[in-house]
Tab-separated table of C-alpha atoms in Angstrom:
chain	number	residue	atom	x	y	z
A	1	MET	CA	221.178	-206.542	57.816
A	2	LYS	CA	224.747	-206.485	58.738
A	3	ASP	CA	224.453	-202.298	58.479
A	4	ARG	CA	221.311	-202.426	60.780
A	5	ALA	CA	223.115	-204.592	63.417
A	6	LEU	CA	226.425	-201.824	63.314
A	7	GLN	CA	223.837	-199.361	63.854
A	8	ALA	CA	221.778	-200.974	66.902
A	9	LEU	CA	225.903	-201.987	68.402
A	10	VAL	CA	226.119	-197.999	68.270
A	11	LYS	CA	223.130	-197.234	69.866
A	12	LEU	CA	224.159	-199.486	72.798
A	13	ALA	CA	227.323	-198.030	72.747
A	14	LEU	CA	225.661	-194.007	73.015
A	15	GLU	CA	222.721	-194.190	74.479
A	16	PRO	CA	223.924	-194.563	77.978
A	17	GLU	CA	226.281	-191.500	77.861
A	18	TRP	CA	223.312	-189.295	76.814
A	19	GLU	CA	220.772	-190.888	79.214
A	20	ALA	CA	222.793	-189.085	82.380
A	21	ARG	CA	222.912	-185.810	80.095
A	22	PHE	CA	219.744	-185.529	78.605
A	23	GLU	CA	217.112	-182.902	79.929
A	24	PRO	CA	214.284	-184.113	82.093
A	25	ASN	CA	211.098	-183.081	80.290
A	26	SER	CA	212.460	-184.796	77.180
A	27	TYR	CA	210.275	-187.502	76.529
A	28	GLY	CA	210.081	-188.667	72.823
A	29	PHE	CA	212.366	-191.863	71.587
A	30	ARG	CA	214.098	-192.289	75.080
A	31	VAL	CA	213.927	-195.701	77.094
A	32	GLY	CA	211.336	-196.273	80.138
A	33	ARG	CA	209.811	-192.932	78.863
A	34	SER	CA	206.347	-192.214	76.500
A	35	CYS	CA	203.685	-189.345	75.929
A	36	HIS	CA	201.534	-190.397	78.680
A	37	ASP	CA	205.100	-188.802	81.064
A	38	ALA	CA	204.757	-185.711	78.736
A	39	ILE	CA	201.203	-185.166	79.586
A	40	GLU	CA	201.525	-185.771	82.968
A	41	ALA	CA	204.081	-183.539	82.578
A	42	ILE	CA	202.018	-180.731	81.072
A	43	PHE	CA	199.248	-181.426	83.645
A	44	ASN	CA	201.589	-180.571	86.532
A	45	GLU	CA	202.719	-177.386	85.069
A	46	ILE	CA	198.769	-176.048	84.705
A	47	ARG	CA	197.340	-177.657	87.407
A	48	TYR	CA	197.510	-174.433	89.935
A	49	LYS	CA	197.800	-172.116	87.796
A	50	PRO	CA	196.218	-171.235	83.992
A	51	LYS	CA	198.912	-170.109	81.127
A	52	PHE	CA	199.950	-169.229	78.076
A	53	VAL	CA	201.577	-171.839	75.762
A	54	LEU	CA	203.512	-171.632	72.873
A	55	ASP	CA	202.713	-175.045	70.778
A	56	ALA	CA	205.374	-175.170	68.436
A	57	ASP	CA	206.698	-177.688	65.941
A	58	ILE	CA	209.868	-177.942	64.234
A	59	LYS	CA	209.864	-177.728	59.934
A	60	SER	CA	211.254	-181.118	58.885
A	61	CYS	CA	213.106	-181.548	62.233
A	62	PHE	CA	214.813	-185.605	60.870
A	63	ASP	CA	215.709	-183.963	57.365
A	64	ARG	CA	217.274	-180.599	57.973
A	65	ILE	CA	219.570	-181.421	60.813
A	66	ASP	CA	223.321	-179.659	60.141
A	67	HIS	CA	225.720	-182.578	59.936
A	68	GLN	CA	229.061	-180.929	61.176
A	69	ALA	CA	227.288	-179.043	64.178
A	70	LEU	CA	225.291	-182.772	65.281
A	71	LEU	CA	228.672	-184.697	64.985
A	72	ILE	CA	230.700	-181.522	67.348
A	73	LYS	CA	227.860	-182.053	69.505
A	74	LEU	CA	227.917	-185.792	69.594
A	75	LYS	CA	232.355	-185.570	70.691
A	76	THR	CA	232.973	-189.245	70.398
A	77	PHE	CA	236.316	-190.726	69.533
A	78	PRO	CA	237.456	-191.160	66.353
A	79	THR	CA	236.550	-194.313	64.913
A	80	LEU	CA	232.862	-194.008	65.653
A	81	HIS	CA	233.169	-190.053	64.859
A	82	ARG	CA	233.918	-191.607	61.234
A	83	GLN	CA	231.151	-194.375	60.973
A	84	VAL	CA	228.762	-192.133	61.847
A	85	ARG	CA	229.724	-189.555	59.581
A	86	ALA	CA	229.445	-192.007	56.821
A	87	TRP	CA	226.027	-192.921	57.825
A	88	LEU	CA	225.240	-189.438	57.737
A	89	LYS	CA	226.636	-188.786	54.382
A	90	ALA	CA	225.646	-192.385	53.289
A	91	GLY	CA	222.939	-190.772	50.477
A	92	VAL	CA	219.766	-192.285	49.275
A	93	ILE	CA	218.755	-193.968	46.427
A	94	ASP	CA	215.333	-193.558	44.394
A	95	ALA	CA	214.679	-195.091	41.097
A	96	LYS	CA	217.800	-196.328	40.895
A	97	GLN	CA	219.661	-192.948	41.136
A	98	LEU	CA	221.479	-192.035	43.962
A	99	PHE	CA	220.873	-188.708	45.944
A	100	PRO	CA	223.377	-187.057	48.328
A	101	THR	CA	222.445	-186.194	51.751
A	102	SER	CA	224.052	-182.933	53.018
A	103	GLU	CA	221.686	-182.788	55.990
A	104	GLY	CA	219.385	-184.426	58.347
A	105	THR	CA	219.653	-187.695	60.062
A	106	PRO	CA	219.130	-191.515	57.985
A	107	GLN	CA	215.166	-192.439	57.771
A	108	GLY	CA	213.848	-195.503	59.263
A	109	GLY	CA	217.412	-196.754	61.109
A	110	CYS	CA	217.381	-197.443	65.073
A	111	LEU	CA	220.024	-194.595	65.572
A	112	SER	CA	217.967	-191.358	63.630
A	113	PRO	CA	215.899	-190.993	66.660
A	114	LEU	CA	219.042	-190.752	69.300
A	115	LEU	CA	221.138	-188.401	67.177
A	116	THR	CA	217.849	-185.959	67.129
A	117	ASN	CA	217.651	-186.086	70.459
A	118	VAL	CA	221.519	-185.200	70.866
A	119	ALA	CA	220.630	-182.831	68.229
A	120	LEU	CA	218.093	-181.009	70.585
A	121	HIS	CA	219.648	-181.701	73.713
A	122	GLY	CA	219.857	-178.106	74.884
A	123	ILE	CA	216.870	-176.045	74.335
A	124	GLU	CA	215.115	-176.629	77.628
A	125	ASN	CA	218.324	-175.492	79.515
A	126	ARG	CA	218.762	-172.858	77.424
A	127	VAL	CA	215.245	-171.205	78.283
A	128	LYS	CA	215.231	-172.169	81.985
A	129	GLN	CA	218.749	-170.034	81.527
A	130	ALA	CA	216.458	-167.134	80.477
A	131	PHE	CA	214.038	-167.241	82.529
A	132	PRO	CA	214.867	-168.893	86.040
A	133	ARG	CA	212.281	-169.916	88.640
A	134	ARG	CA	213.582	-167.743	91.438
A	135	THR	CA	212.868	-167.873	95.279
A	136	ILE	CA	212.126	-164.162	96.761
A	137	VAL	CA	213.334	-163.665	100.035
A	138	LYS	CA	212.170	-160.192	102.451
A	139	LYS	CA	214.115	-159.155	105.289
A	140	GLY	CA	215.038	-163.044	105.814
A	141	LYS	CA	211.529	-164.462	105.226
A	142	TYR	CA	210.446	-166.329	102.630
A	143	ILE	CA	207.699	-164.437	100.501
A	144	GLY	CA	207.309	-166.791	97.429
A	145	TYR	CA	208.893	-167.748	94.299
A	146	GLN	CA	208.928	-166.442	90.783
A	147	PRO	CA	208.121	-169.263	88.178
A	148	GLY	CA	210.188	-169.854	85.556
A	149	ALA	CA	209.344	-171.307	81.923
A	150	ALA	CA	208.731	-174.335	81.331
A	151	LEU	CA	209.772	-176.377	78.319
A	152	ILE	CA	208.316	-179.789	77.602
A	153	ARG	CA	209.554	-181.627	74.563
A	154	TYR	CA	208.534	-185.007	72.815
A	155	ALA	CA	210.557	-185.572	69.732
A	156	ASP	CA	210.642	-182.055	67.537
A	157	ASP	CA	207.032	-181.346	69.194
A	158	PHE	CA	207.362	-179.035	72.442
A	159	VAL	CA	205.440	-176.796	73.913
A	160	VAL	CA	206.839	-173.588	76.194
A	161	LEU	CA	204.511	-173.015	79.394
A	162	HIS	CA	204.459	-169.687	81.182
A	163	GLU	CA	201.604	-167.022	82.845
A	164	ASP	CA	203.489	-164.156	81.204
A	165	ILE	CA	202.485	-163.661	77.738
A	166	THR	CA	205.783	-161.479	77.265
A	167	VAL	CA	207.948	-164.541	78.899
A	168	VAL	CA	206.561	-166.778	76.223
A	169	GLN	CA	206.840	-164.475	73.042
A	170	ARG	CA	210.729	-164.027	74.315
A	171	CYS	CA	210.953	-168.008	74.398
A	172	ARG	CA	210.098	-168.205	70.981
A	173	GLU	CA	212.736	-165.622	70.066
A	174	ILE	CA	215.251	-167.511	72.278
A	175	ILE	CA	214.117	-170.619	70.704
A	176	SER	CA	214.331	-169.294	66.883
A	177	GLU	CA	217.816	-168.230	67.833
A	178	TRP	CA	219.028	-172.095	69.319
A	179	LEU	CA	217.837	-173.528	66.152
A	180	LYS	CA	219.972	-171.678	64.096
A	181	ASP	CA	222.922	-173.521	64.956
A	182	MET	CA	221.649	-176.871	64.052
A	183	GLY	CA	220.367	-175.270	60.878
A	184	LEU	CA	216.425	-176.317	61.708
A	185	GLU	CA	213.276	-173.567	62.136
A	186	LEU	CA	209.615	-173.155	63.286
A	187	LYS	CA	207.203	-174.530	61.493
A	188	PRO	CA	204.711	-171.064	61.213
A	189	SER	CA	201.799	-172.927	60.256
A	190	LYS	CA	201.904	-175.265	63.300
A	191	THR	CA	203.508	-172.971	65.818
A	192	LYS	CA	200.937	-170.698	68.107
A	193	LEU	CA	200.345	-169.195	71.239
A	194	ILE	CA	197.506	-169.578	73.196
A	195	HIS	CA	195.962	-169.909	76.986
A	196	THR	CA	194.821	-172.360	78.802
A	197	LEU	CA	191.888	-170.839	80.164
A	198	ASN	CA	190.723	-167.420	78.319
A	199	SER	CA	190.145	-167.188	75.069
A	200	GLU	CA	193.214	-164.578	73.345
A	201	SER	CA	193.008	-163.092	69.984
A	202	GLY	CA	189.638	-165.000	69.318
A	203	GLU	CA	191.360	-168.544	69.601
A	204	LYS	CA	189.651	-171.224	71.905
A	205	PRO	CA	191.328	-171.731	74.785
A	206	GLY	CA	193.597	-175.077	75.017
A	207	PHE	CA	195.811	-176.802	72.848
A	208	ASP	CA	196.282	-180.445	71.081
A	209	PHE	CA	199.447	-182.751	72.933
A	210	LEU	CA	200.499	-185.964	71.107
A	211	GLY	CA	196.697	-186.808	70.260
A	212	PHE	CA	195.457	-185.152	73.984
A	213	HIS	CA	193.236	-182.076	74.368
A	214	VAL	CA	194.384	-180.020	77.121
A	215	ARG	CA	192.187	-177.226	78.559
A	216	GLN	CA	190.798	-175.288	81.776
A	217	PHE	CA	187.425	-174.667	82.542
A	218	GLN	CA	185.870	-172.418	84.688
A	219	THR	CA	184.284	-174.279	87.361
A	220	GLY	CA	181.802	-173.267	90.595
A	221	LYS	CA	182.566	-173.856	93.988
A	222	HIS	CA	182.214	-177.825	93.791
A	223	HIS	CA	183.563	-178.701	90.667
A	224	THR	CA	187.021	-176.678	91.259
A	225	GLY	CA	190.088	-178.014	91.537
A	226	LYS	CA	192.003	-177.145	94.802
A	227	ASP	CA	195.857	-176.237	95.392
A	228	THR	CA	198.169	-177.765	97.937
A	229	SER	CA	196.440	-176.171	100.742
A	230	GLY	CA	193.056	-176.657	99.760
A	231	LYS	CA	192.105	-173.302	98.491
A	232	LYS	CA	189.704	-173.322	95.679
A	233	LEU	CA	191.375	-172.242	92.282
A	234	GLY	CA	187.933	-171.362	90.383
A	235	PHE	CA	188.821	-173.436	87.525
A	236	LYS	CA	189.609	-177.241	86.304
A	237	THR	CA	192.209	-178.736	84.234
A	238	ILE	CA	190.901	-181.617	82.041
A	239	ILE	CA	192.636	-183.469	79.664
A	240	THR	CA	190.777	-185.697	77.082
A	241	PRO	CA	191.236	-187.559	73.639
A	242	SER	CA	191.196	-184.743	70.872
A	243	HIS	CA	188.653	-184.305	68.278
A	244	GLN	CA	191.313	-185.081	65.931
A	245	SER	CA	192.216	-188.244	67.547
A	246	ILE	CA	188.505	-189.350	68.164
A	247	LYS	CA	187.350	-188.547	64.362
A	248	ALA	CA	190.660	-190.965	63.073
A	249	HIS	CA	189.571	-193.718	65.129
A	250	TYR	CA	186.271	-194.179	64.206
A	251	ASP	CA	186.964	-193.288	60.529
A	252	HIS	CA	189.621	-196.218	60.797
A	253	LEU	CA	186.820	-198.273	62.516
A	254	ALA	CA	184.145	-197.584	59.744
A	255	LYS	CA	186.622	-198.332	57.152
A	256	GLU	CA	187.417	-201.876	58.572
A	257	ILE	CA	183.410	-202.673	58.612
A	258	ASP	CA	182.535	-201.684	55.101
A	259	ALA	CA	185.661	-203.597	53.869
A	260	HIS	CA	184.060	-206.880	55.667
A	261	LYS	CA	180.657	-206.501	54.750
A	262	ALA	CA	180.988	-210.339	52.695
A	263	ALA	CA	183.361	-211.567	55.658
A	264	PRO	CA	182.307	-213.896	58.271
A	265	GLN	CA	181.661	-211.677	61.955
A	266	ALA	CA	184.336	-213.800	63.639
A	267	ALA	CA	186.843	-212.084	61.210
A	268	LEU	CA	185.836	-208.718	61.807
A	269	ILE	CA	185.537	-209.165	65.607
A	270	LYS	CA	189.054	-210.323	65.604
A	271	ARG	CA	190.081	-206.995	62.879
A	272	LEU	CA	188.463	-204.485	65.310
A	273	ASN	CA	189.300	-205.542	68.917
A	274	PRO	CA	192.870	-204.968	68.629
A	275	MET	CA	191.826	-201.542	66.732
A	276	ILE	CA	190.072	-201.288	69.545
A	277	ARG	CA	192.385	-202.330	72.223
A	278	GLY	CA	194.895	-200.725	71.632
A	279	TRP	CA	193.170	-196.796	71.424
A	280	ALA	CA	191.736	-197.026	74.150
A	281	ASN	CA	194.860	-198.435	75.953
A	282	TYR	CA	196.641	-195.304	74.804
A	283	PHE	CA	193.816	-192.885	76.110
A	284	ALA	CA	192.958	-194.387	79.201
A	285	THR	CA	195.289	-192.267	81.454
A	286	VAL	CA	192.874	-189.205	81.073
A	287	ILE	CA	189.103	-188.317	81.137
A	288	SER	CA	188.153	-190.552	78.359
A	289	LYS	CA	184.693	-192.272	79.864
A	290	GLU	CA	182.674	-190.193	78.134
A	291	THR	CA	184.515	-190.342	74.860
A	292	TYR	CA	184.757	-194.352	74.861
A	293	ALA	CA	180.840	-193.825	75.515
A	294	THR	CA	180.168	-192.492	72.481
A	295	LEU	CA	182.556	-194.286	70.431
A	296	ASP	CA	180.594	-197.346	71.265
A	297	ASP	CA	177.236	-196.216	70.293
A	298	LEU	CA	178.430	-195.314	67.143
A	299	VAL	CA	180.258	-198.440	66.472
A	300	TYR	CA	176.794	-200.347	67.542
A	301	ARG	CA	175.021	-198.025	64.602
A	302	LYS	CA	177.699	-199.003	62.270
A	303	LEU	CA	177.207	-202.431	63.119
A	304	VAL	CA	173.510	-202.791	63.111
A	305	ALA	CA	173.805	-201.331	59.536
A	306	TRP	CA	176.730	-203.891	58.793
A	307	ALA	CA	174.076	-206.487	59.991
A	308	ASN	CA	170.881	-205.256	58.116
A	309	PHE	CA	172.739	-205.024	54.842
A	310	ARG	CA	173.808	-208.575	54.992
A	311	HIS	CA	170.484	-209.520	55.801
A	312	SER	CA	168.148	-207.243	53.458
A	313	MET	CA	165.618	-209.553	53.369
A	314	LYS	CA	165.000	-210.426	57.140
A	315	GLY	CA	163.511	-208.703	59.766
A	316	LYS	CA	165.002	-206.341	62.304
A	317	GLY	CA	164.599	-209.161	65.064
A	318	TRP	CA	166.071	-211.695	63.660
A	319	VAL	CA	169.361	-209.908	62.412
A	320	SER	CA	169.441	-208.936	66.265
A	321	LYS	CA	169.073	-212.306	67.390
A	322	LYS	CA	172.041	-213.794	65.013
A	323	TYR	CA	174.611	-211.088	65.759
A	324	TRP	CA	173.802	-209.802	69.286
A	325	HIS	CA	173.823	-212.302	72.541
A	326	SER	CA	174.029	-211.935	76.319
A	327	ILE	CA	177.061	-213.259	77.501
A	328	ASP	CA	178.910	-212.803	80.950
A	329	GLY	CA	176.060	-210.926	81.983
A	330	ASP	CA	176.599	-208.384	79.620
A	331	ASN	CA	173.297	-207.673	77.455
A	332	TRP	CA	173.126	-206.995	73.662
A	333	VAL	CA	176.779	-208.056	73.213
A	334	PHE	CA	177.989	-208.080	69.098
A	335	ALA	CA	179.406	-211.732	69.371
A	336	THR	CA	179.620	-214.867	67.211
A	337	ARG	CA	178.022	-217.753	70.247
A	338	LYS	CA	175.413	-217.484	72.454
A	339	ASP	CA	176.044	-219.002	76.054
A	340	GLU	CA	179.341	-220.492	75.066
A	341	ASN	CA	183.018	-220.128	76.653
A	342	ASN	CA	184.710	-219.656	73.816
A	343	SER	CA	182.331	-217.067	72.126
A	344	LEU	CA	184.439	-214.130	70.040
A	345	ARG	CA	183.061	-210.994	71.341
A	346	LEU	CA	183.813	-207.484	70.593
A	347	LEU	CA	185.382	-205.572	73.265
A	348	ASP	CA	184.020	-202.431	73.591
A	349	HIS	CA	185.740	-199.149	74.655
A	350	THR	CA	184.096	-199.071	78.212
A	351	HIS	CA	185.459	-202.048	79.700
A	352	ILE	CA	189.453	-200.661	79.546
A	353	LYS	CA	189.631	-199.492	82.905
A	354	ILE	CA	190.676	-195.773	83.300
A	355	ALA	CA	194.053	-195.420	85.491
A	356	ARG	CA	196.650	-192.338	86.171
A	357	HIS	CA	199.978	-192.531	84.174
A	358	ILE	CA	202.564	-192.058	87.246
A	359	LYS	CA	205.323	-189.502	85.975
A	360	VAL	CA	208.630	-191.008	85.316
A	361	LYS	CA	211.463	-188.779	87.903
A	362	GLY	CA	212.837	-186.327	86.707
A	363	ILE	CA	216.189	-187.406	85.299
A	364	ALA	CA	215.756	-190.609	85.922
A	365	SER	CA	217.492	-193.305	83.317
A	366	PRO	CA	217.315	-197.067	83.197
A	367	TYR	CA	220.945	-196.974	83.366
A	368	ASP	CA	220.993	-195.411	86.380
A	369	GLY	CA	221.513	-198.379	88.457
A	370	ASN	CA	218.176	-198.219	90.096
A	371	LEU	CA	216.749	-201.757	89.397
A	372	VAL	CA	213.432	-201.386	91.976
A	373	TYR	CA	212.305	-198.308	90.538
A	374	TRP	CA	212.665	-199.422	86.990
A	375	SER	CA	211.163	-203.473	87.634
A	376	THR	CA	208.483	-201.195	89.532
A	377	ARG	CA	208.041	-199.153	86.229
A	378	MET	CA	208.758	-201.407	83.670
A	379	GLY	CA	208.315	-204.652	84.762
A	380	ASN	CA	212.033	-205.900	83.499
A	381	SER	CA	215.379	-205.107	83.950
A	382	PRO	CA	218.647	-206.575	82.186
A	383	GLU	CA	219.991	-206.773	85.465
A	384	MET	CA	217.373	-208.568	87.148
A	385	SER	CA	215.570	-211.804	86.926
A	386	LYS	CA	211.907	-211.710	85.158
A	387	ARG	CA	210.274	-213.100	88.249
A	388	VAL	CA	211.516	-210.547	90.753
A	389	ALA	CA	210.563	-207.979	87.901
A	390	ALA	CA	207.010	-208.934	87.487
A	391	LEU	CA	206.680	-209.574	90.996
A	392	LEU	CA	207.527	-205.870	91.380
A	393	LYS	CA	205.445	-204.615	89.154
A	394	GLN	CA	202.637	-206.717	90.053
A	395	GLN	CA	202.842	-205.293	93.660
A	396	GLN	CA	203.554	-201.890	92.290
A	397	GLY	CA	207.094	-202.011	94.535
A	398	LYS	CA	205.549	-203.240	98.097
A	399	CYS	CA	206.016	-205.976	100.187
A	400	ALA	CA	203.511	-208.133	100.299
A	401	HIS	CA	203.657	-208.893	103.891
A	402	CYS	CA	204.351	-205.560	105.665
A	403	GLY	CA	203.415	-203.330	102.935
A	404	LEU	CA	206.596	-200.927	102.897
A	405	ILE	CA	207.754	-199.926	99.910
A	406	PHE	CA	211.248	-202.056	98.686
A	407	ARG	CA	214.646	-199.967	98.435
A	408	GLU	CA	217.454	-200.701	96.825
A	409	THR	CA	219.137	-201.703	99.835
A	410	ASP	CA	216.572	-204.217	101.016
A	411	VAL	CA	217.031	-208.010	100.547
A	412	MET	CA	214.251	-209.594	98.450
A	413	GLU	CA	213.107	-213.145	98.451
A	414	VAL	CA	210.391	-214.958	96.517
A	415	ASP	CA	208.002	-216.243	98.403
A	416	HIS	CA	204.608	-219.091	98.001
A	417	THR	CA	202.196	-217.844	99.462
A	418	LEU	CA	200.259	-220.884	99.509
A	419	PRO	CA	203.484	-223.278	101.136
A	420	LYS	CA	204.053	-226.189	98.602
A	421	SER	CA	203.625	-228.947	101.545
A	422	LYS	CA	199.986	-227.609	101.168
A	423	GLY	CA	199.321	-228.054	97.773
A	424	GLY	CA	200.801	-224.639	96.698
A	425	LYS	CA	202.655	-224.620	93.053
A	426	ASP	CA	205.228	-222.752	91.467
A	427	GLU	CA	203.606	-220.371	89.513
A	428	TYR	CA	203.024	-216.115	89.432
A	429	LYS	CA	199.422	-216.977	90.945
A	430	ASN	CA	201.198	-218.480	94.301
A	431	TRP	CA	204.212	-216.325	94.340
A	432	GLN	CA	204.997	-212.878	96.211
A	433	LEU	CA	207.799	-210.843	97.021
A	434	LEU	CA	209.010	-210.228	100.836
A	435	HIS	CA	211.667	-208.201	102.446
A	436	ARG	CA	213.991	-211.499	103.938
A	437	HIS	CA	212.641	-210.788	107.667
A	438	CYS	CA	208.905	-210.660	106.279
A	439	HIS	CA	209.647	-214.095	104.885
A	440	ASP	CA	211.323	-214.981	107.939
A	441	THR	CA	208.389	-214.090	109.798
A	442	LYS	CA	205.336	-215.437	107.581
A	443	THR	CA	207.357	-218.665	107.041
A	444	ALA	CA	207.239	-219.431	111.108
A	445	THR	CA	203.556	-219.332	110.731
A	446	ASP	CA	202.531	-221.125	107.679
A	447	GLY	CA	202.803	-224.097	108.033
A	448	SER	CA	205.915	-224.145	106.035
A	449	PRO	CA	208.521	-227.278	106.290
A	450	GLY	CA	211.055	-226.350	109.155
A	451	ASN	CA	208.969	-224.424	111.749
A	452	GLN	CA	207.368	-225.198	114.657
A	453	SER	CA	203.804	-224.958	113.691
A	454	GLY	CA	204.438	-226.986	110.526
A	455	CYS	CA	203.874	-231.012	110.547
A	456	ASN	CA	207.005	-231.488	109.679
A	457	SER	CA	208.969	-229.160	111.942
A	458	ALA	CA	211.334	-230.386	114.645
A	459	LYS	CA	210.834	-230.443	117.858
A	460	PRO	CA	212.480	-227.893	120.327
A	461	LYS	CA	215.813	-229.057	122.158
A	462	PRO	CA	215.191	-229.412	125.897
A	463	THR	CA	217.215	-227.788	128.169
A	464	LYS	CA	219.292	-228.624	130.996
A	465	ILE	CA	218.713	-227.444	134.558
A	466	LEU	CA	221.146	-229.202	137.567
A	467	GLU	CA	218.915	-228.288	141.091
A	468	LYS	CA	220.099	-229.370	144.599
A	469	VAL	CA	217.646	-231.396	145.818
A	470	GLU	CA	218.066	-233.150	149.955
A	471	ASP	CA	221.435	-232.125	149.608
A	472	LYS	CA	221.949	-233.568	146.419
A	473	TRP	CA	222.600	-232.368	142.664
A	474	VAL	CA	219.805	-233.503	140.638
A	475	MET	CA	219.453	-233.021	136.577
A	476	ARG	CA	216.401	-232.023	135.164
A	477	TYR	CA	215.008	-231.202	131.490
A	478	ALA	CA	212.772	-228.137	131.381
C-alpha cells in the first residue's frame, strides 16, 4: 500500500508537466480524455474525404519499453529519477521466484500508463513533421491546401490517415524506425492497410478501433453527406459497434442467463441491468439504434428459453403472464411484479438515448486553469465548488437566464429558481447558475426579498422638491 501511495504521489508530480506537453491526438489513459474523443477525431478526419488507413498495434508495448530511453525522455530531477528507475528494475515474483525486469513498465501500477504515454510521446509530431499540412497559394491567391498525415493514438493502438496510399506506407516505415529507439516494434498480425470507402486488395473497406467499426458507404443524392459548403459528397460515414463487440456482449449476457437458471427472477435482472447499461452507454455516441433493437430481440428469445426451462410442465401463456408484464405504459416487460411502483424490470438497450459526443479541444488539459470548460465537460473540478461544477454541466455551460455561454472572466452566482420566500427549497432541482447581472435582473422581478415587487420589499424614499408659490418657497415630496 505504501508503494502504491508513493506511485500516486509521483504521478501527481509528473502528470501536470506532461499534460502540458502531450500531443493533441493522444487520448489513452489521460485525464479528461476517453475512447469517444478518439473516435470523434477519426470521424472529423474522414467525414469529408475517403482516406487510406494504417490500423496498427504495438507489439507488447507495456512489456518491452526500453528503460534507459524512457528515463532519458522523462528527464526529471535526480531523486525522482532514482525512484522511477527502482520501480522499473524491481523485478517480478512468480511461484516464490524473483525474475528481473530489464524492460517494460510495472503492470498494475498507477504510474505505468503515464510512463507509457511518455515513452510514446513524439510519434504524432514525427509523422506531421514528415507530412505536414501545407497551404497552396498561387499569385497571391489562396488555392487550397495539401492535407497532412493524421495520427490518432489511444495508448498503444493508433491509426494513420491520409488520402494517398504512398504517404501511409511511408508513415509505416517512419513509425517503425521511431519505435526502435524505444525498444518497440509493430505487431504484423494486427497491422493492416485498408481504405474507408473502397475495397483494396480484396479487403473489405472500414476498420475496427476501440470496439467501434468505422466505414464509409456509397449513397444516393438523398442520403449523401455534404461538405461545409453544402456540396454533396456521394458517400456517408457510418460508425457502429463492431461485430466482435456485439458478439462478446451477447455471449456475456447469454452466459449469465444460463448461469441463473435456478435463481430468482430478481437476481437475474439485478445481474443483467448493469451489463446492459454499461455497454449501451459506451456505444450511445454512434449509430447504434438498430444494434440495440437486435440485441433486445436476442435477449428476449434467450429469456423465453430460460422461462420455459424453469416451467417445462406449464403452458406458454402461464409462463408469459408470470414473467412479462405491462409497466409504465410499456408492454411485455420482463419484470418481477405487475402494476407496482417498486417492481424490478429489465433494462432494454433501446432505453439508452443516442447522443453525439463532443470531442475535447486539441491541447486542452484539466491542468490548464480553464475551470468553466472542464467543469462543463466533466461536472467536477478540484478548484471549483461541487454545486457550481454540477450546474455548469447540467446547463451545458450556459446562463439559465440569458442563454449565453459562460466565459472564464464572468462572475457566476447560484440562484433559486423559485425564491425561498415562496416555498423554494435548497436542492439541485431549484438551483440555477446565472451571470451576476442576470441574477440582479431576475431577482428584481421574481418577488424575492429586498426588491420593490416583493411582499417584504422596502418602499422607495420620496424625492424632496422646493417650489415657489405666491412669493413663498414651499417644500413638497414627489
